[in-house]
Coordinates of C-alpha atoms in Angstrom, one line a residue:
Chain S
M1 CA 25.9 130.0 107.3
V2 CA 22.5 129.7 110.0
M3 CA 19.4 130.8 108.2
L4 CA 17.2 133.1 110.0
Q5 CA 14.7 132.0 112.1
A6 CA 11.8 133.6 114.6
G7 CA 13.6 133.2 118.3
L8 CA 16.5 133.2 117.1
C9 CA 17.8 136.5 118.9
P10 CA 15.3 138.8 120.7
G11 CA 14.3 141.4 118.4
L12 CA 13.9 138.8 115.6
T13 CA 10.0 138.1 114.8
A14 CA 8.5 136.0 111.8
E15 CA 7.7 139.2 110.3
M16 CA 10.8 140.5 110.5
I17 CA 12.5 137.3 109.0
Q18 CA 9.3 137.8 106.0
L19 CA 10.4 141.2 104.8
L20 CA 13.8 139.9 105.0
K21 CA 13.8 137.6 102.5
A22 CA 11.4 139.3 100.5
S23 CA 14.7 141.1 99.3
G24 CA 17.0 138.1 99.1
I25 CA 18.5 138.1 102.8
R26 CA 18.7 134.2 104.1
T27 CA 21.0 133.9 106.7
V28 CA 22.9 134.9 109.4
V29 CA 25.5 135.5 107.2
D30 CA 23.8 137.4 104.5
L31 CA 22.3 140.5 106.8
I32 CA 25.6 140.8 108.9
S33 CA 27.5 141.6 105.6
S34 CA 24.0 144.2 104.3
D35 CA 24.3 147.8 104.5
L36 CA 21.9 147.9 107.3
E37 CA 20.0 152.0 106.1
E38 CA 19.6 150.0 103.0
V39 CA 17.8 147.2 104.5
A40 CA 15.8 149.5 106.9
Q41 CA 15.1 151.1 103.9
K42 CA 14.0 148.6 101.4
C43 CA 12.3 146.4 103.9
S44 CA 10.8 149.2 105.6
L45 CA 12.1 148.1 109.3
S46 CA 13.8 149.8 111.7
Y47 CA 17.1 151.2 111.6
K48 CA 17.6 150.5 115.2
A49 CA 16.3 147.3 115.8
L50 CA 18.5 146.0 112.8
V51 CA 21.6 147.3 114.1
A52 CA 20.0 145.6 117.8
V53 CA 20.0 142.1 116.4
R54 CA 23.3 142.3 114.3
R55 CA 25.1 143.1 117.6
V56 CA 23.6 139.2 118.9
L57 CA 23.7 137.4 115.5
L58 CA 27.3 138.8 116.2
A59 CA 28.2 137.9 119.5
Q60 CA 26.5 134.3 119.4
F61 CA 28.0 133.0 115.8
S62 CA 31.0 134.5 115.7
A63 CA 34.5 132.7 116.6
F64 CA 36.4 133.5 120.1
P65 CA 40.4 134.7 119.3
I66 CA 42.6 132.5 121.4
N67 CA 45.8 133.8 122.4
G68 CA 49.2 131.8 121.0
V69 CA 50.4 131.7 124.7
H70 CA 47.0 130.2 125.4
L71 CA 47.0 127.8 122.7
Y72 CA 50.9 126.7 123.4
E73 CA 49.6 126.0 127.1
E74 CA 46.6 123.6 125.7
L75 CA 48.5 122.1 123.3
K76 CA 51.3 121.0 125.8
S77 CA 48.7 119.4 128.0
S78 CA 46.4 118.0 125.2
M79 CA 48.2 116.5 123.0
A80 CA 50.4 113.4 123.1
I81 CA 52.4 111.8 120.4
L82 CA 52.1 107.9 120.3
S83 CA 55.2 106.0 118.5
T84 CA 54.5 103.6 115.9
G85 CA 55.8 100.4 116.8
N86 CA 59.1 101.0 114.2
K87 CA 61.9 102.8 115.5
S88 CA 63.3 104.4 112.4
L89 CA 59.1 105.4 111.2
D90 CA 59.4 107.5 114.8
T91 CA 62.9 109.0 113.7
L92 CA 60.8 109.6 110.4
L93 CA 57.8 111.4 111.4
D94 CA 59.3 113.5 114.7
S95 CA 59.5 110.7 117.2
G96 CA 56.0 109.1 116.1
L97 CA 52.4 109.9 115.5
Y98 CA 51.2 113.7 117.0
T99 CA 47.5 113.5 118.2
G100 CA 45.3 115.9 116.6
E101 CA 47.0 115.4 113.0
V102 CA 47.0 113.6 110.3
M103 CA 49.4 111.9 108.6
E104 CA 48.7 110.4 105.4
L105 CA 51.1 107.4 104.1
M106 CA 51.4 107.2 100.1
G107 CA 53.0 104.6 97.8
A108 CA 52.0 101.8 94.8
P109 CA 50.0 99.5 94.9
G110 CA 51.7 96.3 96.4
S111 CA 53.9 99.0 98.4
G112 CA 53.3 98.3 101.8
K113 CA 50.5 100.5 102.8
T114 CA 48.1 98.3 104.9
Q115 CA 51.0 96.7 106.3
V116 CA 52.3 99.6 108.0
C117 CA 49.0 100.8 108.8
L118 CA 48.2 97.4 110.4
S119 CA 51.2 97.1 112.4
I120 CA 51.3 101.1 113.7
A121 CA 47.6 99.9 114.8
A122 CA 49.1 97.3 116.2
S123 CA 51.8 98.8 118.3
V124 CA 49.2 101.1 119.8
S125 CA 46.8 98.6 120.8
H126 CA 49.2 96.5 122.1
S127 CA 52.2 98.7 123.9
L128 CA 50.4 102.1 124.5
K129 CA 47.3 100.6 125.2
Q130 CA 44.6 102.6 123.0
N131 CA 41.4 101.9 121.2
V132 CA 42.1 102.1 117.3
L133 CA 39.4 102.5 114.6
F134 CA 39.6 100.7 111.7
I135 CA 37.8 101.7 108.7
D136 CA 38.7 99.6 106.0
S137 CA 37.5 100.4 102.6
T138 CA 39.5 97.8 100.4
G139 CA 39.0 94.6 101.7
G140 CA 42.7 94.5 102.4
F141 CA 42.6 94.0 107.1
T142 CA 43.1 90.2 107.1
A143 CA 42.4 89.8 111.0
S144 CA 45.6 87.0 110.9
R145 CA 47.9 89.0 109.7
L146 CA 47.2 91.6 112.6
L147 CA 46.7 88.6 115.3
Q148 CA 51.2 87.6 113.7
L149 CA 52.1 91.2 114.2
V150 CA 50.9 91.1 117.8
Q151 CA 52.8 87.6 118.3
F152 CA 55.8 89.2 117.1
R153 CA 55.1 91.6 120.2
T154 CA 54.2 89.3 122.9
E155 CA 53.7 85.5 123.3
E156 CA 50.8 86.0 126.7
E157 CA 47.9 84.7 124.3
E158 CA 45.4 87.0 127.3
E159 CA 47.2 90.3 126.3
Q160 CA 46.7 89.4 122.4
V161 CA 43.1 88.7 122.7
E162 CA 42.8 92.5 124.9
A163 CA 44.9 94.1 122.1
L164 CA 42.8 92.4 119.5
Q165 CA 39.7 93.4 121.5
R166 CA 41.3 97.4 121.2
I167 CA 40.4 97.4 117.6
Q168 CA 37.1 98.0 116.1
V169 CA 37.1 97.8 112.3
A170 CA 34.0 99.0 110.6
H171 CA 34.4 98.1 106.8
V172 CA 32.8 100.7 104.2
F173 CA 32.8 101.0 100.9
D174 CA 31.5 104.0 99.6
I175 CA 32.4 107.9 100.0
Y176 CA 28.4 108.9 101.3
K177 CA 28.7 105.7 103.7
M178 CA 32.4 106.6 104.7
L179 CA 30.9 110.0 105.6
A180 CA 28.1 108.7 107.5
A181 CA 30.9 106.3 109.6
L182 CA 33.2 109.2 110.6
Q183 CA 29.8 111.7 112.1
E184 CA 29.1 108.9 114.1
L185 CA 32.9 108.9 115.1
R186 CA 32.5 112.6 116.3
H187 CA 28.5 111.8 117.2
C188 CA 30.1 109.2 120.6
M189 CA 33.0 111.0 121.3
S190 CA 31.1 114.2 121.6
Q191 CA 28.1 112.6 123.9
Q192 CA 31.6 110.8 125.3
V193 CA 30.3 107.8 125.7
V194 CA 32.9 105.2 127.0
C195 CA 33.3 102.6 124.8
S196 CA 35.8 99.5 126.4
G197 CA 38.4 100.5 128.1
G198 CA 38.3 104.6 126.3
P199 CA 38.1 106.9 123.8
V200 CA 39.1 105.8 120.5
K201 CA 43.2 107.5 120.0
L202 CA 43.6 106.4 116.6
L203 CA 41.8 106.9 113.3
V204 CA 42.9 104.1 110.5
V205 CA 41.4 105.0 107.1
D206 CA 42.1 102.9 104.5
S207 CA 42.8 103.7 101.8
V208 CA 39.9 107.0 101.3
S209 CA 41.6 107.3 97.3
A210 CA 39.3 103.4 97.5
V211 CA 37.0 106.3 97.8
V212 CA 37.4 108.8 95.9
C213 CA 38.7 108.0 92.6
P214 CA 35.3 106.8 91.4
L215 CA 33.9 110.6 91.6
F216 CA 36.6 111.8 89.5
G217 CA 37.3 111.6 86.1
G218 CA 34.5 112.0 83.0
R219 CA 32.4 115.1 82.9
Q220 CA 31.3 115.7 86.7
S221 CA 33.0 117.9 89.7
E222 CA 31.2 116.6 92.3
G223 CA 33.8 114.4 93.3
L224 CA 36.5 117.2 94.5
A225 CA 33.7 118.8 96.5
L226 CA 32.8 115.4 98.1
M227 CA 36.6 114.5 98.8
M228 CA 37.3 118.4 100.6
Q229 CA 34.4 116.9 102.8
L230 CA 36.2 114.2 103.6
A231 CA 39.1 115.7 104.3
R232 CA 37.2 118.6 106.7
E233 CA 35.8 115.1 108.1
L234 CA 39.4 114.1 109.1
K235 CA 41.0 117.1 110.1
T236 CA 38.0 117.8 112.4
L237 CA 38.2 115.1 113.9
A238 CA 41.2 114.7 114.8
R239 CA 41.5 118.7 115.8
E240 CA 38.7 118.2 118.1
F241 CA 39.2 115.1 119.1
G242 CA 42.6 114.9 119.9
L243 CA 42.9 111.7 117.5
A244 CA 45.8 110.7 115.6
T245 CA 44.5 110.7 111.8
V246 CA 46.0 107.6 109.3
P247 CA 44.3 108.1 105.8
T248 CA 45.9 106.4 102.3
G249 CA 45.9 107.3 99.0
I250 CA 47.5 106.3 96.1
K251 CA 50.6 108.2 94.5
V252 CA 51.9 107.2 91.0
E253 CA 55.5 109.2 91.8
L254 CA 56.3 109.1 95.3
D255 CA 60.2 108.7 97.2
I256 CA 59.8 106.7 99.3
G257 CA 63.4 106.4 99.7
G258 CA 63.2 107.3 103.5
Y259 CA 61.1 104.3 104.1
G260 CA 64.3 102.1 103.2
A261 CA 65.1 101.4 106.7
L262 CA 61.5 99.4 106.4
E263 CA 63.1 95.7 106.6
E264 CA 63.7 96.5 110.8
R265 CA 60.6 96.4 110.9
P266 CA 59.8 93.6 113.8
G267 CA 58.3 90.5 112.3
A268 CA 56.3 92.6 109.6
S269 CA 58.8 91.9 106.9
G270 CA 58.4 89.3 104.4
E271 CA 61.8 87.9 105.5
E272 CA 60.7 86.8 109.3
L273 CA 58.0 84.8 107.7
Chain P
M1 CA 22.6 115.5 114.5
Q2 CA 24.1 117.9 112.5
R3 CA 24.8 116.7 109.0
D4 CA 26.3 118.7 106.7
L5 CA 24.2 118.5 103.2
G6 CA 27.3 118.5 101.2
S7 CA 27.6 114.3 103.2
L8 CA 24.2 113.5 101.6
P9 CA 23.1 111.5 98.7
L10 CA 21.7 114.4 97.0
A11 CA 21.9 115.6 93.2
P12 CA 24.3 117.8 92.3
A13 CA 22.1 120.3 90.7
L14 CA 19.6 120.2 93.8
R15 CA 22.7 120.7 96.6
A16 CA 23.6 123.5 94.7
R17 CA 20.0 124.6 94.8
L18 CA 20.0 124.0 98.4
V19 CA 22.8 125.8 99.4
G20 CA 21.8 129.0 97.7
A21 CA 19.2 129.0 99.7
G22 CA 20.9 129.0 102.8
F23 CA 20.1 125.8 104.1
S24 CA 23.4 123.8 105.3
T25 CA 22.6 121.1 107.2
A26 CA 20.0 118.2 107.1
Q27 CA 18.3 119.6 110.5
E28 CA 17.1 122.7 108.9
L29 CA 15.6 120.5 106.3
L30 CA 14.6 118.7 108.2
E31 CA 12.1 121.4 109.8
V32 CA 10.7 122.4 106.5
G33 CA 7.7 119.9 105.2
P34 CA 7.4 119.3 101.1
C35 CA 5.1 122.4 99.8
E36 CA 7.1 125.2 101.3
L37 CA 10.6 123.3 99.8
S38 CA 9.6 123.2 97.2
K39 CA 8.3 127.0 97.2
E40 CA 12.3 128.0 98.6
I41 CA 13.9 126.1 95.8
G42 CA 11.7 126.5 92.9
I43 CA 11.6 122.5 92.7
S44 CA 8.4 120.4 92.1
N45 CA 6.1 119.4 95.6
E46 CA 7.5 116.0 94.0
E47 CA 10.6 116.4 93.9
A48 CA 10.5 118.3 97.5
L49 CA 9.0 115.0 99.3
E50 CA 11.6 112.6 97.5
T51 CA 14.1 114.7 98.9
L52 CA 12.8 114.6 102.3
Q53 CA 12.1 111.5 102.2
V54 CA 16.2 110.7 102.2
I55 CA 17.2 113.0 103.7
R56 CA 14.9 111.5 106.9
Q57 CA 16.2 107.7 105.7
E58 CA 19.8 108.9 107.1
C59 CA 19.5 110.7 109.7
D60 CA 16.4 108.0 110.8
S61 CA 19.2 105.1 110.2
D62 CA 21.9 107.4 111.9
A63 CA 19.4 108.2 114.6
A64 CA 18.5 104.5 114.9
R65 CA 22.1 103.7 115.1
M66 CA 23.3 105.4 117.5
G67 CA 19.9 105.1 120.1
G68 CA 19.8 101.4 119.8
D69 CA 23.4 101.4 120.9
P70 CA 25.2 104.7 121.7
T71 CA 29.0 103.1 121.0
S72 CA 28.4 101.2 118.3
L73 CA 29.6 101.9 114.6
R74 CA 28.4 99.3 112.9
T75 CA 31.3 97.8 114.0
C76 CA 33.4 94.8 115.1
T77 CA 36.1 94.2 117.1
A78 CA 39.4 92.9 115.4
L79 CA 38.8 89.7 117.8
E80 CA 35.3 88.9 116.1
L81 CA 36.8 89.1 112.5
L82 CA 39.5 86.5 113.5
E83 CA 37.4 84.2 114.4
Q84 CA 34.9 84.8 111.6
E85 CA 38.1 84.3 109.3
Q86 CA 39.1 81.1 110.5
A87 CA 35.6 79.5 109.9
Q88 CA 35.1 80.6 106.7
G89 CA 37.2 78.1 104.4
F90 CA 39.0 78.6 101.1
V91 CA 38.5 77.3 97.1
V92 CA 40.7 75.0 96.6
T93 CA 42.8 75.1 93.2
F94 CA 43.6 71.4 93.1
C95 CA 47.1 72.3 92.7
S96 CA 49.0 72.4 96.9
V97 CA 51.6 74.5 96.5
L98 CA 49.3 77.8 95.0
D99 CA 47.5 76.8 97.8
D100 CA 50.1 76.7 99.9
I101 CA 51.2 80.0 98.8
L102 CA 47.9 81.3 99.2
G103 CA 47.6 80.2 102.0
G104 CA 44.6 77.6 102.4
G105 CA 43.5 79.0 98.3
V106 CA 41.0 82.0 97.1
Q107 CA 39.8 83.8 100.3
L108 CA 36.5 84.5 100.4
T109 CA 35.3 88.3 100.8
K110 CA 37.9 90.0 99.0
I111 CA 39.1 90.3 95.3
T112 CA 41.1 88.0 94.0
E113 CA 43.2 89.1 90.3
I114 CA 45.0 86.6 87.9
C115 CA 46.6 88.4 85.4
G116 CA 49.1 86.8 82.6
A117 CA 50.0 86.1 79.1
P118 CA 47.3 84.9 76.5
G119 CA 47.3 80.8 76.6
V120 CA 49.0 80.3 80.5
G121 CA 46.1 79.4 82.0
K122 CA 44.1 82.0 83.4
T123 CA 40.7 80.9 82.2
Q124 CA 41.4 77.3 83.2
L125 CA 42.5 78.7 86.3
C126 CA 38.6 80.4 86.7
M127 CA 37.1 77.6 85.1
Q128 CA 38.6 74.9 87.8
L129 CA 37.9 77.5 90.4
A130 CA 33.5 77.3 89.2
V131 CA 34.1 73.9 89.4
D132 CA 36.3 73.8 93.2
V133 CA 33.8 75.9 94.5
Q134 CA 31.1 73.0 94.4
I135 CA 32.8 70.4 96.6
P136 CA 30.6 69.5 99.2
E137 CA 31.5 70.5 102.9
C138 CA 32.4 66.5 104.1
F139 CA 35.4 66.4 100.8
G140 CA 37.0 70.1 102.3
G141 CA 35.7 72.4 99.8
L142 CA 33.0 74.7 100.5
A143 CA 29.3 73.1 98.7
G144 CA 28.6 77.0 96.7
E145 CA 27.6 77.8 93.8
A146 CA 29.3 80.1 91.1
V147 CA 28.7 83.0 88.9
Y148 CA 30.5 83.4 85.7
I149 CA 30.6 86.5 84.2
D150 CA 32.1 86.0 79.9
T151 CA 33.3 89.3 78.0
E152 CA 36.2 87.3 75.5
G153 CA 33.8 84.4 75.3
S154 CA 36.4 82.0 76.5
F155 CA 34.4 79.6 78.3
M156 CA 33.7 76.4 76.3
V157 CA 31.5 73.5 78.1
E158 CA 33.4 71.0 77.0
R159 CA 36.4 72.1 78.7
V160 CA 34.2 73.0 81.9
A161 CA 32.8 69.1 81.6
D162 CA 36.5 67.5 81.8
I163 CA 37.4 69.2 84.8
A164 CA 33.7 68.3 86.5
T165 CA 34.2 64.4 85.6
A166 CA 37.6 64.6 87.1
C167 CA 36.9 66.5 90.3
V168 CA 34.0 63.9 90.7
Q169 CA 35.7 61.3 90.7
H170 CA 38.6 62.5 92.4
C171 CA 35.9 62.4 95.3
Q172 CA 34.5 59.3 94.5
L173 CA 38.3 58.0 94.9
I174 CA 38.5 59.7 99.0
A175 CA 34.6 58.6 99.8
E176 CA 35.9 54.8 98.6
A177 CA 39.3 55.0 100.8
H178 CA 37.6 56.4 104.2
Q179 CA 34.4 54.5 103.6
E180 CA 32.2 57.0 105.5
E181 CA 28.0 57.6 105.4
D182 CA 28.1 61.7 104.7
H183 CA 30.8 60.7 101.9
H184 CA 28.4 58.9 100.4
K185 CA 25.6 60.5 100.4
A186 CA 27.3 64.2 99.3
L187 CA 28.7 62.1 96.3
E188 CA 24.7 61.3 95.6
T189 CA 23.7 65.0 94.6
F190 CA 28.0 65.6 93.4
S191 CA 27.3 64.5 89.7
L192 CA 28.3 66.2 86.1
E193 CA 25.1 67.4 85.9
S194 CA 24.5 69.6 89.3
I195 CA 28.1 71.3 89.2
L196 CA 27.3 72.2 85.9
S197 CA 23.6 73.2 86.4
H198 CA 25.1 75.4 89.3
I199 CA 27.1 77.5 87.1
Y200 CA 25.7 80.6 86.6
Y201 CA 27.6 81.7 83.3
F202 CA 26.5 85.6 82.2
R203 CA 27.9 86.4 78.4
C204 CA 28.4 90.8 78.1
H205 CA 29.7 92.0 74.8
D206 CA 30.8 95.5 75.8
Y207 CA 31.9 97.7 79.0
T208 CA 28.3 99.0 78.9
E209 CA 26.5 95.0 79.9
L210 CA 29.3 94.3 82.0
L211 CA 28.9 97.2 84.5
A212 CA 24.6 96.6 84.6
Q213 CA 25.7 93.1 84.8
I214 CA 27.8 93.6 88.2
Y215 CA 25.3 96.6 89.5
L216 CA 22.6 94.0 89.6
L217 CA 24.6 91.0 91.2
P218 CA 23.3 92.2 94.6
D219 CA 20.5 91.7 93.5
F220 CA 20.5 87.8 91.7
L221 CA 22.7 87.2 94.6
S222 CA 20.0 88.0 97.1
E223 CA 17.6 85.2 95.3
H224 CA 20.7 82.8 94.7
S225 CA 22.3 82.8 98.2
K226 CA 24.1 80.1 97.8
V227 CA 26.8 81.3 95.6
R228 CA 30.5 81.8 97.0
L229 CA 32.2 82.5 93.7
V230 CA 32.3 85.2 91.3
A231 CA 35.0 85.0 88.3
V232 CA 34.4 87.5 86.1
D233 CA 37.1 86.3 82.8
G234 CA 38.5 89.1 81.2
I235 CA 37.6 92.7 83.0
A236 CA 40.3 93.9 81.0
F237 CA 38.9 93.4 77.6
P238 CA 36.0 95.8 77.5
F239 CA 37.9 98.8 78.8
R240 CA 41.0 98.4 76.3
H241 CA 39.3 99.0 73.2
D242 CA 37.5 101.2 72.0
F243 CA 38.0 103.6 75.0
E244 CA 38.6 107.4 74.4
D245 CA 38.3 109.4 77.2
L246 CA 40.9 108.0 80.1
S247 CA 39.7 109.4 82.6
L248 CA 36.3 108.2 82.2
R249 CA 37.6 104.8 82.2
T250 CA 39.4 104.9 85.3
R251 CA 36.2 106.6 87.6
L252 CA 34.4 103.6 86.0
L253 CA 37.1 100.5 86.8
N254 CA 37.3 102.5 90.4
G255 CA 33.3 102.3 91.0
L256 CA 32.9 98.6 89.5
A257 CA 35.7 98.0 92.5
Q258 CA 34.3 99.2 94.9
Q259 CA 31.0 97.2 93.6
L260 CA 32.5 94.6 93.9
I261 CA 34.9 94.9 97.3
S262 CA 31.5 96.2 98.5
I263 CA 29.7 92.6 97.4
A264 CA 32.1 90.1 98.5
N265 CA 31.9 91.4 101.5
D266 CA 28.6 91.7 101.7
H267 CA 27.2 87.8 100.4
K268 CA 30.8 86.7 101.7
L269 CA 32.2 85.0 98.6
A270 CA 35.0 85.6 96.6
V271 CA 35.2 87.5 93.3
I272 CA 37.9 86.5 90.4
L273 CA 39.0 88.7 87.9
T274 CA 41.6 87.9 85.2
N275 CA 43.9 90.8 83.4
Q276 CA 45.9 90.7 80.8
M277 CA 49.1 92.5 80.4
T278 CA 51.1 95.0 78.9
T279 CA 54.4 96.9 78.1
R280 CA 55.8 100.2 79.8
I281 CA 58.3 101.3 77.5
G282 CA 61.0 102.3 80.5
Q283 CA 64.3 104.6 80.0
S284 CA 66.6 101.6 79.3
Q285 CA 64.5 98.7 79.1
S286 CA 60.3 97.4 78.8
T287 CA 58.8 95.3 81.1
L288 CA 55.4 93.2 81.0
V289 CA 53.0 94.6 83.4
P290 CA 49.4 93.9 84.4
A291 CA 47.2 95.8 82.1
L292 CA 44.1 99.3 82.7
G293 CA 47.2 101.0 85.1
E294 CA 48.4 102.1 88.2
S295 CA 45.0 102.9 90.0
W296 CA 43.9 99.3 88.8
G297 CA 46.3 98.1 90.8
H298 CA 44.6 99.3 94.2
A299 CA 41.4 97.7 93.1
A300 CA 42.3 93.6 93.6
T301 CA 43.3 92.6 97.6
I302 CA 44.8 90.0 95.6
R303 CA 47.4 89.7 92.4
L304 CA 48.7 86.5 90.9
I305 CA 51.0 87.0 88.0
L306 CA 50.8 84.1 85.6
H307 CA 54.1 83.6 83.1
W308 CA 56.6 81.5 81.3
D309 CA 60.2 80.3 82.2
N310 CA 60.9 78.3 79.0
N311 CA 58.3 75.9 79.2
Q312 CA 57.4 75.5 82.7
R313 CA 54.0 77.4 83.4
L314 CA 55.1 79.5 87.0
A315 CA 52.2 81.5 89.4
T316 CA 54.2 84.2 91.4
L317 CA 52.3 86.1 94.6
Y318 CA 52.3 90.0 93.8
K319 CA 50.2 91.2 96.4
S320 CA 49.0 89.6 99.5
P321 CA 48.1 91.6 102.4
S322 CA 49.0 88.0 104.8
Q323 CA 51.3 86.0 102.7
K324 CA 54.8 87.2 101.2
E325 CA 55.5 86.9 98.1
S326 CA 56.6 83.8 96.2
T327 CA 56.4 82.3 92.7
V328 CA 55.9 77.9 92.1
P329 CA 55.5 76.0 89.0
Y330 CA 51.9 74.6 87.9
C331 CA 50.5 72.6 85.0
I332 CA 47.5 71.7 83.1
T333 CA 46.0 68.4 82.1
P334 CA 43.2 67.0 80.4
H335 CA 41.9 66.8 84.6
G336 CA 42.4 70.8 84.8
F337 CA 45.0 72.6 87.2
R338 CA 47.1 70.6 89.2
D339 CA 50.7 70.4 90.4
V340 CA 53.4 69.0 88.2
Q341 CA 54.4 66.0 88.5
P342 CA 57.2 64.5 87.9
P343 CA 56.8 62.2 84.7
P344 CA 56.5 58.2 86.1
P345 CA 58.6 56.4 84.2
S346 CA 55.6 53.7 82.7
Q347 CA 52.4 55.1 83.6
T348 CA 50.5 58.1 82.1
P349 CA 50.8 61.3 85.1
E350 CA 48.8 60.9 87.3
G351 CA 45.3 63.5 87.5
S352 CA 45.8 66.2 91.2
E353 CA 48.2 66.4 94.0
M354 CA 46.8 65.6 97.4
N355 CA 44.9 68.5 98.5
P356 CA 46.8 69.2 102.3
R357 CA 43.5 70.0 103.6
K358 CA 41.4 66.8 102.2
R359 CA 42.4 63.6 104.4
P360 CA 45.2 61.4 102.2
R361 CA 43.8 59.3 100.0
I362 CA 45.6 55.5 100.1
E363 CA 47.6 55.2 97.0
E364 CA 45.5 53.4 94.0
D365 CA 45.9 51.9 91.1
K366 CA 43.9 54.2 88.6
Q367 CA 44.2 52.1 85.8

């Protein structure tokens, strides 16, 4: 929804905009969706000029359709599958985390969501040597536990240090800060700034519900709007930049029978400690 | 920078008017002056000015972060966090087995929740921790101060005095055993009066006062920067009775949890909460679970459940990001929270168990 401004396209002058505003047309969408004959009569503007302006605006602002075959070719070359480090989890996810997609982890308190997130981060950072951004909103990120998980994968200290350096951690505890952090990430990635090693390939958000739950309930309803904003940000980041995104949330009734194989996870279960 | 209007902290009514007028990103708003803005959406000049200031602040802080260092997202690497964690201490509980299962003691920058049936020792543990956080650094403590927020009225000063006296005696014995200068210097300032004067006590009578107290805590903490422990004794009590709107309760509790974890993280302190137990009626049997519901279970980073087994008190670590689940016994003596000691044949039971982080004491005859 872009506002009409002078100079947006040739032929759109300031007086035209004033006349349009007076009759309630403020944005590009308003102009394109209105009946131009009526507008021409009400604002005493030339019909031809309005049609010319509309054509230019349509060309400038509409989305381009893309052929299914082109989409498939593009995906084949740009999508990657990141293994989570746990064979049974990989099988469940059809060989791993797909970049460009958002995978949500849900579970009751104490069921192991943070552990799965740490384990995936350790695996991607160490085995796949990719950068990871871990956004922590619950305070559950414990670096010593991450070190333990990395130590089970390799004995050499240098590799452990490198793996830990590839994981960036941001602490945000409310919804606005989280949205700001995601915007910054988007900005960083669109500038294609090269950080040490390369761009972020995996984004873990632990947890989404901690920042969104304080907005629900009571009589205020803007919580849903903010939740959708957050969802949109995550999806855009995943889609546009080819990240694999893993937010976690809570749900009371969830059948996690399929996760029974978690005991086999190397070094992360209680028995090994 | 294209910040969408929906992601900026504006009042909902104001946001609705801005969207109705056709604005959708922060960029567009910044190009308009306050007078034009007030005319467009029909608000007063002052409101328009305020709104533009808020937006400018948000966008400027983003720009400053990015202008200074394009790669920094106010993040730190896991390696730096690891170094920080290893350098920061723990708040010991004087019960060495409990300290072991917690990984050294109550952790800083995290919320620890202590749940238990009435009389099992939650308030005792809170009082013990409020004293232990003040132990000087040369004895293995944090030399910090404590904030105690009481909602149930169960804080007894005489009991804290007993616990503090026992703690001071313990440190004196260590100092005598290892004659070192810094021990004696520290002991000069570590006395009953100093311990009691560094526990900041707040009494809250209902949930509004509790919420207000916790939202005002950051200001208090910026003046008292040595505080290393915030104990809220009885987070369940104000929320469990007289609350008709349960969705409001969940919302308030979640907001409270986020505020607490943000305080714990910013000021590097430990937050302790005590919670009550309730019965969940299942299909065939009923179980004892922590109160305040499932969604509250996600609020605490570490959850400790205290319970009875015949006459023995047990502590179970139920939820922790870095330690495994286990159960240990403990007991409560006149000196405070301690390990379970097999009663010696002729003497009265000794006070404290050795704390593994302190240097070992030579066996002394207390009498």
